[in-house]
Amino acid sequence: MTDASSLPTRNPRSGASDYLMPVYNAAQVADVANALRQAQTDWAALSLQQRLAALAELIDAIDADRDALVQALSQDTGRQQESAMEVNGVQNTLRRWLATAPALMSHEAPRRSQVPSILIEQHRRPYVLAGVISPWNFPLMLSMIDAIPALAVGCAVMVKPSEATPRFVPVFQKTIARVPALSKVLGFVTGPGQTGEALIRNSDLICFTGSVRTGRRVCELAAQCFIPAHLELGGKDPAIVCADADIAQAARALAWGSMVNAGQSCQSIERCYVHRSIFAPFVAALQLEVSGLKSNFLEIDQGQIGPIIAGVQAPIVQRHLSQALSQGAKAVVGGQVREHHGGLWCEPTVLVDVTPEMAIMTEETFAAILPVMPFETEEEAVQLANSSIFGLSACVFSRDIERAKNIAAQLHAGAVSINDASLTAIVHDAAKQSFKASGLGGSRMGAPSLQRFYRQQAFMIKDGGADSPWWYPKATDSQIT
Ligand code: NAD
């Protein structure tokens, strides 16, 4: 555990370290955890409606602090549009659970067992303290996406956001404080990986969003602590554009799906396979769409493409780009990472003449770059799409929905968008799990999401018949002597 009580934080627009993040040490994390555990007893004793009423108040509290939240997130990430989207996204997540949780958590009536004379009552017992560890690409949204259903179920929640984007935390803590009931059961701690490890040691289950590398470590530690771990990790999402696709529609969708948040999303489209018969017109359409996107380096409220948020990603992006270009890839749009006043912006980039072995086609590239390559047959497209360690999500474009569904069924990915891209960023009411190295555990989205946060407890009540047939035969006086 680090002794440092604060860490300097880099500003993505200037490269300067202009913020000191408080670092919670192991003892401080344990203190926060203990206070949350104590408050959880009363929280869990509230009715679901009462807990949802507190979560509804958070929607209004966010409204009251909207400008401050968007500003803090913009300072954390160097982009403003997506910061506003994040704030709206958290409110929408709250509304979705307010609307759906009552039916999903409705009381199950006692029922007769198939075993005679036994009545079954099912109860849900929330984990006491859910730990959440989040990354920097959507700092607020990914801190709250699991916290909200956990709170609805009756857990207390302790969140550790990324050390790259901690500025929003004190602002959001003030927002949470506007809802006293919630402020006792929703706590934040800040710090680097060691703080995350302390959080795991003090939690009863862990929801982790981040890289595969850290996910493995989190999973190992969770195993040592004997707690469930739900892991949402990296991706290298493929797109397949069939010969009969609407080219203009596919190009627009993929420009968005690969470039939104400057390509710094887990579900960003990072590989595009296009049927050779439409390759040239598709690339032309994509080129047109992507060349219309502008960096936001002059004014944060202008343009669509923000800076590289995490400094550590910049050399990875540079390596992928320069290796691809030196091995024969061509940039039909963009192709460079540019420095402006200390910040680093990756130009919105479309690459052609790429090969499957290039790092840009195999490793996660957190930047606004879309490599495009042709395929001859759909079998080949499926094989290329599946040739990855990742299995987060994918998309397929075809005018023939049955054909698209047939391809989708062969893809090793937890969510497949059809005739749109990266829909998991928008559609949160469909259950999906990550395949391969992209994650482990229950679905964060859709109805099963809530099930991650409680254990089932069964009461098996014998309410009839004096003797049970599985008991030993009744002892008789003659047996005793
Ligand atoms: P990261 O793994 O470096 O860090 C994620 C979080 O883990 C941070 O809060 C960090 O402080 C913490 N951490 C680091 N070491 C730890 C340890 N030993 N124990 C506990 N916590 C520790 O990831 P990142 O660079 O912040 O985020 C980018 C990654 O997140 C990408 O791979 C991206 O694909 C992934 N991601 C996945 C999803 C998804 O839903 N699948 C969503 C967004 C981002």
Coordinates of C-alpha atoms and ligand atoms in Angstrom, one line a residue:
M1 CA 0.0 0.0 0.0
T2 CA 1.3 3.4 -1.0
D3 CA 2.1 5.9 1.7
A4 CA 1.4 8.8 -0.6
S5 CA -1.8 10.6 0.4
S6 CA -2.3 12.2 -3.0
L7 CA -1.2 11.6 -6.6
P8 CA -0.8 14.2 -9.4
T9 CA -3.3 13.7 -12.3
R10 CA -2.6 14.5 -15.9
N11 CA -4.9 16.8 -17.8
P12 CA -5.6 15.3 -21.3
R13 CA -5.9 18.6 -23.0
S14 CA -2.6 20.0 -21.8
G15 CA -0.6 17.1 -20.6
A16 CA 0.1 19.0 -17.4
S17 CA -0.4 17.5 -14.0
D18 CA -2.9 20.0 -12.6
Y19 CA -4.9 18.1 -10.1
L20 CA -4.0 16.2 -6.9
M21 CA -6.1 13.1 -6.3
P22 CA -6.5 12.0 -2.7
V23 CA -5.2 8.4 -2.3
Y24 CA -7.1 6.2 0.1
N25 CA -4.9 3.8 1.9
A26 CA -6.0 0.3 3.0
A27 CA -7.0 1.5 6.5
Q28 CA -9.1 4.4 5.0
V29 CA -10.8 2.0 2.5
A30 CA -11.6 -0.3 5.4
D31 CA -13.1 2.6 7.4
V32 CA -15.3 3.6 4.4
A33 CA -16.3 0.0 4.0
N34 CA -17.3 -0.4 7.6
A35 CA -19.5 2.7 7.6
L36 CA -21.2 1.5 4.5
R37 CA -21.7 -2.0 5.9
Q38 CA -23.4 -0.5 9.0
A39 CA -25.7 1.7 7.0
Q40 CA -26.6 -1.2 4.7
T41 CA -28.7 -2.9 7.4
D42 CA -31.2 0.0 7.3
W43 CA -31.0 0.3 3.6
A44 CA -31.8 -3.3 3.0
A45 CA -34.7 -3.2 5.5
L46 CA -36.4 -0.5 3.4
S47 CA -39.0 -1.6 0.9
L48 CA -37.9 -1.8 -2.7
Q49 CA -40.2 1.2 -3.4
Q50 CA -38.5 3.2 -0.7
R51 CA -35.0 2.4 -2.1
L52 CA -36.3 3.3 -5.6
A53 CA -37.7 6.6 -4.3
A54 CA -34.2 7.5 -3.0
L55 CA -32.7 6.6 -6.4
A56 CA -35.4 8.8 -8.1
E57 CA -34.2 11.7 -5.9
L58 CA -30.7 11.2 -7.4
I59 CA -32.2 12.0 -10.8
D60 CA -33.3 15.4 -9.5
A61 CA -30.0 15.9 -7.7
I62 CA -28.1 15.3 -10.9
D63 CA -30.3 17.9 -12.6
A64 CA -29.3 20.4 -9.9
D65 CA -25.6 19.7 -10.4
R66 CA -25.6 19.0 -14.2
D67 CA -23.3 21.8 -15.2
A68 CA -20.8 21.2 -12.5
L69 CA -20.8 17.4 -13.3
V70 CA -20.4 18.0 -17.1
Q71 CA -17.6 20.4 -16.4
A72 CA -15.7 18.1 -14.1
L73 CA -16.0 15.2 -16.5
S74 CA -14.9 17.4 -19.3
Q75 CA -11.8 18.3 -17.3
D76 CA -11.2 14.7 -16.6
T77 CA -11.6 13.5 -20.2
G78 CA -11.0 16.6 -22.4
R79 CA -14.3 16.1 -24.2
Q80 CA -17.6 17.7 -23.5
Q81 CA -20.3 16.1 -25.7
E82 CA -19.7 12.7 -24.3
S83 CA -19.5 14.1 -20.8
A84 CA -23.1 15.5 -21.2
M85 CA -24.1 12.1 -22.7
E86 CA -22.6 10.4 -19.6
V87 CA -24.7 12.5 -17.2
N88 CA -27.8 11.9 -19.2
G89 CA -26.9 8.2 -19.4
V90 CA -26.7 7.8 -15.7
Q91 CA -30.2 9.5 -15.4
N92 CA -31.5 7.1 -18.0
T93 CA -30.1 4.1 -16.2
L94 CA -31.8 5.3 -13.0
R95 CA -35.1 5.7 -14.9
R96 CA -34.8 2.2 -16.5
W97 CA -34.3 0.5 -13.2
L98 CA -37.1 2.5 -11.6
A99 CA -39.4 1.3 -14.3
T100 CA -38.2 -2.3 -14.4
A101 CA -37.0 -3.3 -11.0
P102 CA -40.5 -3.6 -9.3
A103 CA -41.6 -6.4 -11.7
L104 CA -38.2 -8.1 -11.6
M105 CA -38.1 -8.1 -7.8
S106 CA -41.7 -8.8 -7.3
H107 CA -42.4 -11.1 -4.4
E108 CA -42.5 -14.8 -5.3
A109 CA -45.6 -16.5 -3.8
P110 CA -44.8 -19.5 -1.6
R111 CA -45.3 -22.7 -3.5
R112 CA -45.7 -26.4 -2.8
S113 CA -42.6 -28.5 -3.4
Q114 CA -42.9 -31.7 -5.5
V115 CA -41.9 -33.4 -2.3
P116 CA -45.1 -33.9 -0.3
S117 CA -45.9 -31.7 2.8
I118 CA -43.2 -29.2 2.0
L119 CA -43.9 -25.5 1.3
I120 CA -41.1 -23.4 -0.4
E121 CA -40.5 -19.7 0.3
Q122 CA -37.9 -18.0 -1.8
H123 CA -36.1 -15.0 -0.4
R124 CA -33.5 -12.7 -1.9
R125 CA -30.6 -11.7 0.4
P126 CA -28.5 -8.8 -1.0
Y127 CA -24.8 -8.9 -0.7
V128 CA -23.9 -6.4 2.0
L129 CA -21.2 -4.4 0.2
A130 CA -20.7 -4.4 -3.6
G131 CA -17.4 -3.1 -4.8
V132 CA -17.1 -1.3 -8.1
I133 CA -13.9 -0.5 -9.9
S134 CA -14.2 1.6 -13.0
P135 CA -12.0 2.8 -15.9
W136 CA -11.4 6.2 -17.3
N137 CA -13.2 6.1 -20.7
F138 CA -16.6 6.9 -19.2
P139 CA -15.7 7.8 -15.7
L140 CA -19.2 8.5 -14.3
M141 CA -21.3 6.1 -16.3
L142 CA -19.1 3.1 -15.7
S143 CA -18.9 4.0 -11.9
M144 CA -22.7 3.9 -11.7
I145 CA -23.8 1.3 -14.3
D146 CA -23.4 -1.5 -11.8
A147 CA -23.9 0.6 -8.6
I148 CA -27.5 1.5 -9.5
P149 CA -28.9 -2.1 -9.7
A150 CA -26.8 -3.1 -6.7
L151 CA -28.4 -0.3 -4.6
A152 CA -31.9 -1.1 -5.9
V153 CA -31.5 -4.7 -4.7
G154 CA -30.3 -3.5 -1.2
C155 CA -26.5 -3.6 -1.3
A156 CA -24.3 -0.8 -0.1
V157 CA -21.8 0.2 -2.8
M158 CA -18.2 1.4 -2.7
V159 CA -16.8 2.7 -6.0
K160 CA -13.2 3.3 -7.0
P161 CA -12.9 5.2 -10.2
S162 CA -9.8 5.3 -12.4
E163 CA -6.9 7.4 -11.1
A164 CA -6.7 8.9 -14.6
T165 CA -10.1 10.7 -14.2
P166 CA -10.8 11.5 -10.5
R167 CA -11.9 15.1 -10.8
F168 CA -15.6 14.3 -11.1
V169 CA -15.6 12.4 -7.7
P170 CA -15.9 15.3 -5.2
V171 CA -18.5 17.0 -7.5
F172 CA -20.6 13.8 -7.6
Q173 CA -20.2 13.2 -3.9
K174 CA -21.9 16.6 -3.4
T175 CA -24.7 15.4 -5.7
I176 CA -25.1 12.2 -3.7
A177 CA -25.2 14.2 -0.5
R178 CA -28.4 15.8 -1.7
V179 CA -30.0 12.4 -1.1
P180 CA -29.2 11.6 2.5
A181 CA -30.5 8.1 2.5
L182 CA -28.3 7.3 -0.5
S183 CA -25.2 9.1 0.8
K184 CA -24.9 6.6 3.6
V185 CA -24.8 3.6 1.3
L186 CA -22.9 4.9 -1.8
G187 CA -19.3 5.7 -1.1
F188 CA -16.4 6.6 -3.3
V189 CA -12.7 6.0 -2.7
T190 CA -9.9 7.3 -5.0
G191 CA -6.4 6.1 -5.7
P192 CA -4.4 3.8 -7.9
G193 CA -4.5 0.0 -8.3
Q194 CA -3.6 -0.6 -4.6
T195 CA -6.7 1.2 -3.5
G196 CA -8.6 -1.1 -5.9
E197 CA -7.1 -4.1 -4.2
A198 CA -8.1 -2.8 -0.8
L199 CA -11.6 -2.3 -2.1
I200 CA -11.8 -5.9 -3.2
R201 CA -10.5 -7.2 0.2
N202 CA -13.3 -5.2 1.9
S203 CA -16.2 -6.1 -0.5
D204 CA -18.6 -9.1 -0.7
L205 CA -18.6 -9.1 -4.5
I206 CA -16.8 -7.1 -7.1
C207 CA -17.9 -5.5 -10.4
F208 CA -14.8 -4.6 -12.4
T209 CA -14.6 -2.7 -15.7
G210 CA -11.2 -2.4 -17.3
S211 CA -8.4 -4.1 -19.1
V212 CA -7.9 -7.9 -19.5
R213 CA -4.6 -7.6 -17.7
T214 CA -6.0 -6.0 -14.6
G215 CA -9.2 -8.1 -14.8
R216 CA -7.0 -11.2 -14.3
R217 CA -5.5 -9.7 -11.2
V218 CA -8.9 -8.7 -9.9
C219 CA -10.2 -12.2 -10.5
E220 CA -7.3 -13.8 -8.7
L221 CA -7.8 -11.6 -5.7
A222 CA -11.5 -12.1 -5.7
A223 CA -10.8 -15.9 -5.7
Q224 CA -8.5 -15.5 -2.7
C225 CA -11.2 -13.5 -0.9
F226 CA -13.8 -16.0 -2.1
I227 CA -16.2 -13.4 -3.5
P228 CA -17.9 -13.4 -6.9
A229 CA -16.3 -11.2 -9.6
H230 CA -18.2 -9.8 -12.6
L231 CA -15.6 -8.6 -15.1
E232 CA -16.3 -6.4 -18.1
L233 CA -13.0 -6.2 -20.0
G234 CA -11.5 -5.1 -23.4
G235 CA -12.6 -5.8 -26.9
K236 CA -11.6 -5.7 -30.5
D237 CA -15.1 -5.5 -32.0
P238 CA -15.5 -6.5 -35.6
A239 CA -18.0 -5.3 -38.2
I240 CA -19.0 -7.4 -41.2
V241 CA -20.5 -5.5 -44.1
C242 CA -22.2 -7.9 -46.5
A243 CA -22.5 -7.5 -50.3
D244 CA -26.2 -6.5 -50.0
A245 CA -25.7 -3.9 -47.2
D246 CA -26.9 -0.4 -47.5
I247 CA -23.5 1.1 -48.0
A248 CA -24.3 4.7 -47.0
Q249 CA -26.1 3.5 -43.8
A250 CA -23.3 1.1 -42.9
A251 CA -20.7 3.8 -43.4
R252 CA -22.5 6.3 -41.2
A253 CA -23.1 3.8 -38.5
L254 CA -19.5 2.6 -38.5
A255 CA -18.1 6.1 -38.5
W256 CA -20.0 6.7 -35.3
G257 CA -19.3 3.2 -33.8
S258 CA -15.6 3.5 -34.3
M259 CA -15.0 7.2 -33.6
V260 CA -17.4 8.1 -30.7
N261 CA -15.5 9.1 -27.6
A262 CA -12.5 9.3 -30.0
G263 CA -12.6 5.5 -30.2
Q264 CA -12.0 5.1 -26.5
S265 CA -14.9 2.7 -25.8
C266 CA -14.7 -1.0 -25.1
Q267 CA -17.4 -1.6 -27.7
S268 CA -15.7 0.6 -30.3
I269 CA -15.6 -1.0 -33.8
E270 CA -11.9 -1.7 -34.4
R271 CA -11.9 -4.0 -37.4
C272 CA -14.2 -3.7 -40.4
Y273 CA -14.5 -6.6 -42.9
V274 CA -16.3 -5.6 -46.2
H275 CA -17.4 -7.8 -49.1
R276 CA -15.0 -7.2 -51.9
S277 CA -17.8 -6.4 -54.4
I278 CA -18.7 -3.2 -52.4
F279 CA -15.3 -2.5 -50.9
A280 CA -14.4 0.6 -53.0
P281 CA -17.8 2.4 -52.7
F282 CA -17.9 1.5 -49.0
V283 CA -14.4 2.9 -48.3
A284 CA -15.4 6.0 -50.3
A285 CA -18.5 6.5 -48.2
L286 CA -16.7 5.9 -44.9
Q287 CA -13.9 8.3 -46.0
L288 CA -16.6 11.0 -46.6
E289 CA -18.2 10.4 -43.2
V290 CA -14.9 10.3 -41.2
S291 CA -13.3 13.2 -43.0
G292 CA -16.2 15.4 -41.8
L293 CA -15.2 14.8 -38.2
K294 CA -13.1 17.4 -36.5
S295 CA -10.8 17.4 -33.4
N296 CA -12.0 19.5 -30.4
F297 CA -8.5 20.8 -29.6
L298 CA -9.2 24.4 -30.2
E299 CA -12.5 24.6 -28.4
I300 CA -13.8 21.8 -26.2
D301 CA -17.4 22.4 -27.3
Q302 CA -16.6 22.2 -31.0
G303 CA -15.7 19.2 -33.1
Q304 CA -16.4 15.5 -32.3
I305 CA -13.0 14.0 -31.5
G306 CA -11.5 14.6 -28.1
P307 CA -7.9 13.9 -27.0
I308 CA -6.4 10.7 -25.9
I309 CA -7.6 10.6 -22.3
A310 CA -5.1 8.3 -20.7
G311 CA -1.5 9.2 -21.4
V312 CA -0.4 5.6 -21.2
Q313 CA -2.5 4.8 -24.2
A314 CA -0.7 7.2 -26.5
P315 CA 2.4 5.1 -27.2
I316 CA 0.2 2.0 -27.8
V317 CA -1.8 3.9 -30.4
Q318 CA 1.4 5.3 -32.0
R319 CA 2.9 1.8 -32.2
H320 CA -0.2 0.3 -33.8
L321 CA -0.4 3.1 -36.3
S322 CA 3.2 3.3 -37.3
Q323 CA 3.6 -0.5 -37.5
A324 CA 0.6 -0.7 -39.8
L325 CA 1.8 2.1 -42.0
S326 CA 5.3 0.7 -42.2
Q327 CA 3.9 -2.7 -43.1
G328 CA 1.9 -1.4 -46.1
A329 CA -1.3 -0.1 -44.7
K330 CA -2.6 3.2 -46.1
A331 CA -4.5 6.0 -44.4
V332 CA -7.3 7.2 -46.6
V333 CA -8.2 9.7 -43.9
G334 CA -6.0 10.9 -41.0
G335 CA -3.2 8.7 -39.9
Q336 CA -1.4 10.7 -37.3
V337 CA -1.4 11.4 -33.6
R338 CA -0.9 15.2 -33.2
E339 CA 0.2 17.2 -30.2
H340 CA -1.6 20.5 -29.5
H341 CA -0.4 22.5 -26.5
G342 CA 0.6 19.4 -24.6
G343 CA -2.5 17.3 -25.4
L344 CA -2.5 14.4 -27.9
W345 CA -5.2 14.0 -30.5
C346 CA -5.4 11.0 -32.8
E347 CA -6.7 12.1 -36.2
P348 CA -9.9 10.3 -37.1
T349 CA -8.4 7.6 -39.3
V350 CA -9.5 5.0 -41.8
L351 CA -6.9 2.5 -42.9
V352 CA -6.9 0.1 -45.9
D353 CA -4.4 -2.5 -47.1
V354 CA -4.3 -3.9 -43.6
T355 CA -3.5 -7.6 -42.9
P356 CA -4.9 -9.8 -40.1
E357 CA -1.6 -10.2 -38.4
M358 CA -1.0 -6.4 -37.8
A359 CA -1.2 -5.3 -34.2
I360 CA -3.9 -2.8 -35.3
M361 CA -6.1 -5.9 -36.2
T362 CA -5.4 -8.0 -33.1
E363 CA -4.7 -5.7 -30.1
E364 CA -7.1 -3.3 -28.5
T365 CA -6.5 0.2 -30.0
F366 CA -8.1 2.9 -27.9
A367 CA -8.3 5.6 -30.6
A368 CA -10.4 6.9 -33.5
I369 CA -8.9 4.5 -36.0
L370 CA -10.9 2.1 -38.2
P371 CA -8.9 -0.5 -40.3
V372 CA -11.0 -1.9 -43.2
M373 CA -10.2 -5.0 -45.2
P374 CA -12.1 -7.0 -47.9
F375 CA -13.5 -10.5 -47.7
E376 CA -14.6 -12.9 -50.4
T377 CA -17.1 -15.2 -48.7
E378 CA -19.2 -14.9 -45.5
E379 CA -17.4 -18.0 -44.1
E380 CA -14.2 -16.1 -44.4
A381 CA -15.7 -13.0 -42.8
V382 CA -16.9 -15.0 -39.8
Q383 CA -13.5 -16.7 -39.5
L384 CA -11.7 -13.3 -39.6
A385 CA -14.1 -11.8 -37.1
N386 CA -13.7 -14.7 -34.7
S387 CA -9.9 -14.8 -34.9
S388 CA -9.4 -12.7 -31.8
I389 CA -8.8 -13.3 -28.1
F390 CA -11.7 -10.9 -27.4
G391 CA -15.5 -11.6 -27.7
L392 CA -17.2 -8.4 -26.4
S393 CA -19.5 -7.4 -29.2
A394 CA -19.8 -7.2 -33.0
C395 CA -22.0 -5.9 -35.8
V396 CA -23.3 -7.2 -39.1
F397 CA -24.8 -5.1 -42.0
S398 CA -27.1 -6.7 -44.6
R399 CA -30.5 -5.8 -46.1
D400 CA -31.4 -9.5 -45.5
I401 CA -32.1 -9.7 -41.7
E402 CA -32.1 -13.5 -41.8
R403 CA -28.7 -13.5 -43.4
A404 CA -27.4 -11.1 -40.8
K405 CA -28.8 -13.2 -38.0
N406 CA -27.3 -16.3 -39.5
I407 CA -23.9 -14.6 -39.5
A408 CA -24.5 -13.2 -36.0
A409 CA -25.2 -16.7 -34.6
Q410 CA -21.7 -17.8 -35.7
L411 CA -19.9 -14.9 -34.0
H412 CA -18.1 -15.4 -30.7
A413 CA -19.4 -12.2 -29.1
G414 CA -21.9 -11.4 -26.4
A415 CA -23.8 -8.7 -28.3
V416 CA -24.3 -8.3 -32.0
S417 CA -25.8 -5.1 -33.5
I418 CA -27.5 -5.7 -36.8
N419 CA -27.6 -2.8 -39.3
D420 CA -26.2 -0.4 -36.6
A421 CA -22.9 -0.3 -34.7
S422 CA -22.0 -0.4 -31.0
L423 CA -25.6 -0.6 -29.8
T424 CA -24.6 -1.8 -26.3
A425 CA -23.6 1.9 -25.7
I426 CA -27.3 2.8 -26.1
V427 CA -29.4 -0.3 -25.6
H428 CA -29.1 -1.4 -21.9
D429 CA -32.2 -3.5 -21.6
A430 CA -30.8 -6.5 -23.5
A431 CA -29.0 -9.2 -21.5
K432 CA -25.6 -10.1 -22.8
Q433 CA -22.4 -11.6 -21.5
S434 CA -18.8 -11.2 -22.6
F435 CA -17.2 -14.1 -24.5
K436 CA -13.6 -15.2 -24.3
A437 CA -11.1 -12.7 -22.7
S438 CA -13.7 -9.9 -22.8
G439 CA -15.1 -10.8 -19.4
L440 CA -16.6 -13.2 -16.9
G441 CA -19.7 -13.3 -14.8
G442 CA -23.3 -12.3 -15.1
S443 CA -25.0 -9.9 -17.5
R444 CA -24.6 -6.2 -16.5
M445 CA -27.6 -5.4 -18.7
G446 CA -31.1 -6.5 -19.0
A447 CA -33.2 -8.3 -16.5
P448 CA -30.5 -10.8 -15.1
S449 CA -28.4 -7.8 -14.0
L450 CA -30.1 -7.6 -10.7
Q451 CA -29.5 -11.3 -9.9
R452 CA -25.8 -10.6 -9.6
F453 CA -26.4 -8.6 -6.3
Y454 CA -28.4 -11.1 -4.2
R455 CA -28.2 -14.7 -3.0
Q456 CA -31.3 -16.9 -3.1
Q457 CA -32.3 -18.1 0.3
A458 CA -34.9 -20.9 0.4
F459 CA -37.2 -21.7 3.4
M460 CA -38.4 -25.3 3.1
I461 CA -41.2 -25.6 5.6
K462 CA -42.7 -29.0 6.5
D463 CA -46.3 -28.2 7.2
G464 CA -48.1 -31.5 7.0
G465 CA -47.7 -35.2 7.8
A466 CA -46.3 -36.2 11.1
D467 CA -43.4 -38.3 9.9
S468 CA -41.3 -37.9 6.8
P469 CA -40.7 -41.0 4.8
W470 CA -37.0 -40.4 4.6
W471 CA -36.5 -40.4 8.4
Y472 CA -35.1 -43.5 10.1
P473 CA -37.9 -45.9 11.0
K474 CA -39.4 -45.0 14.3
A475 CA -37.4 -46.4 17.2
T476 CA -39.3 -48.9 19.3
D477 CA -38.8 -49.9 22.9
S478 CA -37.6 -53.3 21.8
Q479 CA -34.9 -51.7 19.7
I480 CA -33.7 -49.6 22.6
T481 CA -33.2 -52.5 24.9
Ligands
NAD1 P1 -7.3 -0.7 -16.2 O1 -7.5 -2.1 -16.2 O2 -5.9 -0.1 -16.4 O3 -7.9 0.0 -14.9 C1 -9.2 -0.1 -14.6 C2 -9.4 0.1 -13.1 O4 -8.7 -0.9 -12.4 C3 -8.8 1.5 -12.6 O5 -9.7 2.0 -11.7 C4 -7.5 1.0 -11.9 O6 -7.1 1.9 -10.9 C5 -7.9 -0.3 -11.3 N1 -6.8 -1.2 -11.0 C6 -5.6 -1.2 -11.5 N2 -4.9 -2.2 -10.9 C7 -5.7 -2.8 -10.0 C8 -5.5 -3.9 -9.1 N3 -4.4 -4.6 -9.1 N4 -6.6 -4.3 -8.4 C9 -7.7 -3.6 -8.5 N5 -8.0 -2.5 -9.3 C10 -6.9 -2.2 -10.1 O7 -8.2 -0.2 -17.4 P2 -8.3 1.3 -18.0 O8 -7.1 1.6 -18.8 O9 -8.7 2.3 -16.9 O10 -9.6 1.1 -18.9 C11 -9.6 0.7 -20.3 C12 -10.0 -0.7 -20.4 O11 -11.3 -0.9 -19.9 C13 -10.0 -1.2 -21.8 O12 -9.4 -2.4 -22.0 C14 -11.5 -1.2 -22.2 O13 -11.8 -2.1 -23.2 C15 -12.0 -1.6 -20.9 N6 -13.5 -1.3 -20.8 C16 -14.4 -2.3 -20.8 C17 -15.7 -2.1 -20.7 C18 -16.8 -3.2 -20.8 O14 -17.9 -2.9 -20.5 N7 -16.4 -4.4 -21.2 C19 -16.2 -0.7 -20.7 C20 -15.2 0.3 -20.7 C21 -13.9 0.0 -20.7

